Amino acid sequence: MLNSILPFVAATALISSSLVSAAPFSSHEARNPSAQWSDWGQGKEWGQPCNSETIRTRVDFNKMAPAERKAYTDAVKCLMAQPSQIDNAEYPVAVNRYMDYATIHVNRTQHVHLDAFFLTWHRYFLWLYESDLRETCGYKGAFPYWDFASTASNPTAFPIFDGSEYSMSGNGVYNNTGPIVLGPTLSIPHGSGGGCVTTGPFANMVAPIKYIDPSYLFNGTLPDGAFDYNDICLMRDLNAYVSQTYTNEAELVAAAHAANASQFEYLLNGVIGSSSLGIHSGAHFSVGGQMDSIHVSAQDPIWYPLHTMIDKVYTSWQINYPELANTLDGSTGTALNVPPSPVVTLNTTEPDWGYFQMNPIQVQELISTTAGPFCYQYDNVIS
């Protein structure tokens, strides 16, 4: 059940003593041979000029005009209407182009969370998704982030979750399931929803990947039937207690002024075994539903504005401390180094992004938002 899971950073309590080595990055989600799609994401035609004329600016969803917000959600729904490019026999949940991203995220979860790849891998994953919205669905607007600090007081009171046609859909139908148990010594009050999302652009959306226990983050496998199709609704349980506690302005400012990369990671992901979820997990649990799961959360369309905000916090830290911008936190390439793996450096090759990008890319190529494949900035810096 989604109301009785461990938080992302406390999942180590479920680690088995007989750990299995992680599978190598194979062609997990290689393109279906019969699929017809351009290879816009495969070429590394980087080094294009990035200047004031070419740079894109990412903005707060809540500050976009209603028509701009609707243009964005229309593009997301357009992606949901495009055919999947993954072999549906192997991945029945990959029912459309949008779900291809969620499927790839599940397969990479162990290697791109609670480790040194987290920030840069997700930075490029977001860029691939944004590029798809533009190239495939003709989206012309800004790529939005969800400023969860500005909505921390009451998420349902802001346009992003008001349930209108100009929102990212609203809360789930109220379902009182009691407090949410996150660990032996940590629980949070139930939010204000808990059931299916029935309002806004993504009302009655099906999220077919079932809940995956966080212990699979560490044992190198996924459960049998992880990619079987399930008729599960998109659920949310917006939680003001969590947002006020973990994603408030003070928490974001502290992260944007972390003394080094290790402290930044600490503030972002919390402390194992403590009452601190950190900003990242706190944002996820403030939404609830599928967003409570580290594996399957990318099914919810809010996942992308949330992670774009995480990227904004990271970018702000890089701008605030340019002498530290290219540094890593000294961790490895597996979640909490389970199983043990080499320390990641700037020269380390990132895990791939499925058929969206299988070319080898080093961490250093994804460090700057104005170099490599990127040319974007945020409308302001957290200072």
XYZ file of C-alpha atoms in Angstrom:
383
model
C 0.000 0.000 0.000
C 1.159 3.496 -0.786
C 0.332 4.688 2.720
C 2.746 2.326 4.460
C 6.062 2.664 2.695
C 9.498 3.723 3.825
C 10.863 7.040 2.615
C 13.512 7.075 -0.063
C 16.311 7.677 2.414
C 15.164 5.212 5.086
C 14.782 2.224 2.794
C 18.083 0.751 3.964
C 16.250 -0.834 6.866
C 14.971 -3.394 4.384
C 18.346 -4.348 2.883
C 18.915 -8.088 2.747
C 22.192 -9.560 3.954
C 22.548 -11.408 0.650
C 22.963 -8.576 -1.823
C 22.988 -9.268 -5.533
C 25.229 -7.356 -7.928
C 23.390 -4.959 -10.154
C 22.747 -5.976 -13.719
C 24.833 -4.095 -16.280
C 23.225 -1.477 -18.437
C 22.001 -3.598 -21.296
C 19.601 -2.559 -24.002
C 16.861 -2.677 -21.335
C 14.474 -0.667 -23.429
C 16.024 -0.886 -26.875
C 13.845 0.522 -29.593
C 11.238 -1.876 -30.893
C 12.545 -2.914 -34.350
C 9.151 -2.146 -35.876
C 8.955 1.333 -34.354
C 9.155 4.370 -36.587
C 10.683 7.390 -34.912
C 13.360 9.910 -35.647
C 16.629 9.657 -33.739
C 16.782 13.280 -32.621
C 18.029 12.260 -29.161
C 20.865 10.034 -30.335
C 23.266 12.426 -32.009
C 25.777 14.263 -29.836
C 25.795 17.413 -31.938
C 26.952 19.520 -29.041
C 28.982 22.662 -28.926
C 26.208 24.762 -30.445
C 26.459 28.425 -29.434
C 24.746 29.209 -26.146
C 24.226 32.923 -25.697
C 21.577 35.493 -24.903
C 19.942 34.835 -28.258
C 19.698 31.053 -27.937
C 19.279 30.387 -24.219
C 15.892 29.242 -22.890
C 14.574 30.335 -19.512
C 12.704 27.973 -17.216
C 9.931 29.542 -15.143
C 7.648 28.854 -12.189
C 4.476 27.070 -13.345
C 2.377 29.200 -10.997
C 3.639 32.399 -12.639
C 2.787 31.325 -16.177
C -0.344 32.749 -17.764
C -3.289 30.307 -17.851
C -2.930 29.841 -21.613
C 0.791 29.100 -21.178
C 0.080 26.512 -18.492
C -2.507 24.837 -20.702
C -0.106 24.797 -23.659
C 2.348 22.868 -21.499
C -0.168 20.289 -20.262
C -1.537 19.927 -23.796
C 1.990 19.030 -24.941
C 2.274 16.443 -22.165
C -1.051 14.923 -23.226
C 0.202 14.958 -26.813
C 3.167 12.843 -25.716
C 0.718 10.482 -24.006
C -1.069 10.092 -27.335
C 2.085 9.045 -29.211
C 2.919 5.348 -29.667
C 5.483 3.676 -27.460
C 8.843 2.844 -29.003
C 9.595 0.026 -26.533
C 8.766 -3.635 -27.136
C 5.329 -3.934 -25.543
C 5.661 -7.696 -25.152
C 8.547 -7.173 -22.729
C 7.203 -3.953 -21.226
C 3.372 -4.030 -21.269
C 3.246 -0.838 -19.165
C 4.890 1.119 -21.988
C 1.565 1.972 -23.586
C 2.659 5.304 -25.056
C 5.634 7.588 -25.540
C 5.099 9.245 -22.141
C 5.192 5.902 -20.346
C 8.457 5.039 -22.109
C 10.113 7.620 -19.854
C 8.566 6.138 -16.706
C 9.620 2.637 -17.772
C 13.214 3.707 -18.343
C 13.222 5.485 -14.979
C 12.197 2.260 -13.214
C 15.026 0.347 -14.871
C 17.628 2.949 -13.880
C 16.419 3.626 -10.341
C 19.174 1.755 -8.499
C 21.913 3.537 -10.418
C 20.653 7.123 -10.433
C 19.392 7.697 -6.872
C 21.265 8.294 -3.624
C 24.511 8.280 -5.574
C 26.779 10.569 -7.576
C 24.759 10.228 -10.793
C 21.511 11.583 -9.349
C 21.827 15.260 -10.243
C 23.398 15.056 -13.692
C 21.492 11.971 -14.900
C 18.177 13.575 -14.026
C 19.294 16.896 -15.513
C 19.740 15.193 -18.884
C 16.590 13.079 -18.476
C 14.607 16.303 -18.054
C 16.299 17.804 -21.108
C 15.368 14.749 -23.207
C 11.764 15.037 -22.049
C 11.645 18.775 -22.731
C 13.158 18.225 -26.177
C 10.545 15.563 -26.899
C 7.740 17.940 -25.995
C 9.199 20.464 -28.425
C 10.254 18.185 -31.283
C 7.358 15.738 -31.146
C 4.491 17.866 -29.892
C 5.461 21.344 -31.048
C 5.643 22.896 -27.599
C 6.946 26.470 -27.828
C 6.693 27.690 -24.252
C 8.979 27.669 -21.240
C 9.787 24.414 -19.472
C 8.207 24.920 -16.036
C 9.355 24.085 -12.546
C 7.221 23.710 -9.437
C 8.466 26.126 -6.792
C 7.359 23.948 -3.891
C 8.701 26.432 -1.343
C 6.246 29.070 -2.554
C 3.321 26.620 -2.227
C 4.458 24.979 1.024
C 1.812 26.670 3.167
C -1.054 24.965 1.331
C -0.336 23.296 -2.046
C -4.020 23.034 -3.004
C -4.421 26.827 -2.839
C -2.188 27.494 -5.844
C -2.872 27.202 -9.594
C -0.587 24.199 -10.019
C -2.939 21.973 -7.979
C -6.289 23.794 -8.171
C -7.755 21.114 -10.444
C -8.699 23.512 -13.232
C -7.903 22.988 -16.900
C -4.915 25.292 -16.359
C -3.400 23.217 -13.546
C -1.270 20.079 -13.297
C -4.500 18.442 -12.022
C -5.710 18.533 -8.464
C -5.601 16.439 -5.335
C -6.835 12.878 -5.086
C -10.323 12.128 -3.793
C -10.225 12.075 -0.005
C -9.506 8.627 1.413
C -8.744 8.584 5.128
C -6.168 5.841 5.503
C -4.592 7.202 8.668
C -1.011 8.336 9.332
C 1.647 7.458 6.778
C 4.298 5.208 8.312
C 7.721 5.956 6.853
C 9.898 3.971 9.216
C 10.176 2.544 12.740
C 10.441 6.010 14.286
C 8.968 8.237 11.598
C 5.415 8.802 10.478
C 3.554 11.768 9.050
C -0.107 12.751 9.248
C -2.364 11.748 6.405
C -2.716 14.386 3.722
C -5.869 15.918 2.302
C -6.486 13.384 -0.468
C -5.314 9.825 -0.963
C -7.505 8.569 -3.786
C -7.770 8.939 -7.549
C -7.166 12.268 -9.278
C -10.446 13.277 -10.921
C -9.908 16.925 -11.865
C -7.749 18.855 -14.298
C -5.874 17.833 -17.460
C -4.831 14.441 -16.090
C -8.134 13.461 -14.499
C -8.770 9.709 -14.479
C -5.287 9.018 -15.821
C -4.102 5.410 -15.586
C -0.675 4.870 -13.993
C -0.098 1.212 -14.892
C 3.192 0.500 -13.073
C 2.371 -0.923 -9.664
C 4.123 0.044 -6.442
C 7.670 -1.351 -6.073
C 9.064 -1.775 -2.572
C 12.089 0.479 -1.939
C 14.185 -2.522 -0.862
C 14.603 -3.241 -4.577
C 16.723 -0.104 -4.737
C 19.485 -2.142 -3.133
C 19.164 -5.778 -4.212
C 20.013 -5.415 -7.885
C 16.735 -6.759 -9.238
C 13.135 -5.776 -9.776
C 10.160 -7.859 -8.608
C 8.561 -10.349 -10.959
C 5.848 -8.675 -12.957
C 7.241 -5.190 -12.358
C 6.275 -4.193 -15.904
C 2.919 -5.982 -16.063
C 0.078 -3.640 -16.958
C -2.221 -2.703 -14.069
C -5.402 -0.656 -14.220
C -4.366 1.741 -11.443
C -5.501 5.343 -11.286
C -3.162 8.269 -10.756
C -3.385 9.050 -7.028
C -2.379 12.048 -4.938
C -2.483 12.935 -1.269
C -1.346 16.555 -1.049
C 0.156 17.115 2.370
C 0.707 20.601 3.785
C 2.399 19.221 6.912
C 5.144 17.646 4.808
C 5.581 20.663 2.545
C 5.709 23.099 5.455
C 8.249 20.923 7.265
C 10.593 19.795 4.493
C 10.204 22.018 1.423
C 9.914 25.477 2.934
C 11.969 28.471 1.840
C 14.548 28.085 4.611
C 15.330 24.508 3.535
C 15.898 25.568 -0.075
C 18.060 28.544 0.865
C 20.180 26.330 3.110
C 20.764 23.868 0.257
C 21.576 26.643 -2.211
C 24.273 27.789 0.227
C 25.704 24.391 1.161
C 29.409 24.564 1.988
C 30.321 21.738 -0.393
C 28.843 19.023 -2.608
C 28.552 16.551 0.272
C 26.563 18.970 2.397
C 24.375 19.809 -0.597
C 23.551 16.111 -1.037
C 22.891 15.811 2.700
C 20.393 18.663 2.639
C 18.792 17.373 -0.558
C 18.294 13.743 0.466
C 18.071 13.841 4.244
C 19.731 11.680 6.859
C 19.398 7.920 7.075
C 17.417 6.848 10.135
C 16.491 10.381 11.182
C 13.293 12.389 10.979
C 14.642 14.406 8.049
C 13.299 13.446 4.646
C 15.327 16.131 2.902
C 14.046 18.425 0.183
C 13.804 15.800 -2.556
C 11.881 13.144 -0.647
C 9.888 15.828 1.144
C 8.639 17.174 -2.184
C 7.660 13.674 -3.299
C 5.787 12.885 -0.082
C 4.033 16.243 -0.156
C 2.258 14.987 -3.303
C 1.705 11.370 -2.258
C 0.204 8.593 -4.333
C 2.622 7.243 -6.941
C 5.005 10.052 -5.996
C 5.686 8.211 -2.721
C 7.575 5.541 -4.678
C 11.155 6.142 -5.761
C 10.692 3.681 -8.635
C 7.313 4.508 -10.163
C 6.907 8.219 -9.357
C 7.742 9.357 -12.904
C 4.256 8.266 -13.968
C 2.778 11.405 -12.390
C 3.148 14.442 -14.682
C 4.059 16.585 -11.651
C 7.300 14.567 -11.393
C 8.865 16.685 -14.142
C 8.182 20.163 -12.668
C 9.254 18.794 -9.268
C 12.578 17.524 -10.582
C 13.085 20.689 -12.587
C 12.851 22.524 -9.261
C 15.475 20.152 -7.815
C 17.642 21.088 -10.802
C 17.003 24.766 -10.055
C 18.249 24.285 -6.489
C 21.339 22.518 -7.855
C 21.906 25.236 -10.454
C 21.514 27.942 -7.812
C 24.157 26.256 -5.648
C 26.494 26.094 -8.660
C 25.960 29.794 -9.376
C 26.342 30.800 -5.737
C 29.622 28.868 -5.477
C 31.248 28.823 -8.927
C 34.474 27.436 -7.464
C 32.492 24.329 -6.408
C 30.240 24.052 -9.462
C 32.207 21.187 -11.031
C 32.714 19.190 -7.834
C 31.032 15.915 -6.868
C 30.216 14.582 -3.422
C 32.627 11.636 -3.509
C 29.946 8.951 -3.627
C 29.746 5.971 -5.963
C 27.465 4.799 -8.761
C 25.033 2.704 -6.705
C 22.474 3.814 -4.135
C 24.314 4.356 -0.843
C 27.110 2.266 -2.380
C 25.014 -0.924 -2.168
C 26.418 -3.061 -3.665
C 29.865 -1.399 -3.521
C 30.943 0.324 -6.729
C 33.731 2.706 -7.810
C 33.706 6.359 -6.810
C 32.202 8.472 -9.580
C 34.409 11.178 -11.090
C 33.838 13.769 -13.781
C 35.241 11.273 -16.291
C 32.823 8.495 -15.337
C 30.277 7.445 -17.957
C 26.664 7.992 -16.944
C 24.060 5.201 -17.006
C 22.238 5.497 -20.312
C 18.730 6.826 -20.895
C 17.338 3.867 -22.821
C 16.636 4.397 -26.482
C 16.371 8.139 -25.900
C 20.162 8.324 -25.555
C 22.468 5.290 -25.584
C 25.668 7.090 -26.544
C 28.282 7.192 -23.753
C 28.174 10.514 -21.919
C 30.518 11.505 -19.119
C 29.411 13.282 -15.964
C 31.492 16.348 -16.847
C 29.469 16.850 -20.032
C 26.304 17.417 -17.978
C 27.649 19.659 -15.223
C 26.813 23.039 -16.776
C 23.389 24.222 -17.939
C 25.039 26.287 -20.681
C 27.448 23.726 -22.136
C 27.366 20.232 -23.610
C 23.808 19.545 -24.763
C 22.298 22.308 -22.636
C 21.461 25.945 -23.130
C 19.036 27.008 -20.430
C 18.790 29.124 -17.304
C 16.254 29.798 -14.558
C 14.259 32.971 -14.160
C 15.942 33.610 -10.820
C 18.574 32.193 -8.490
C 17.905 31.010 -4.944
C 20.162 33.294 -2.951
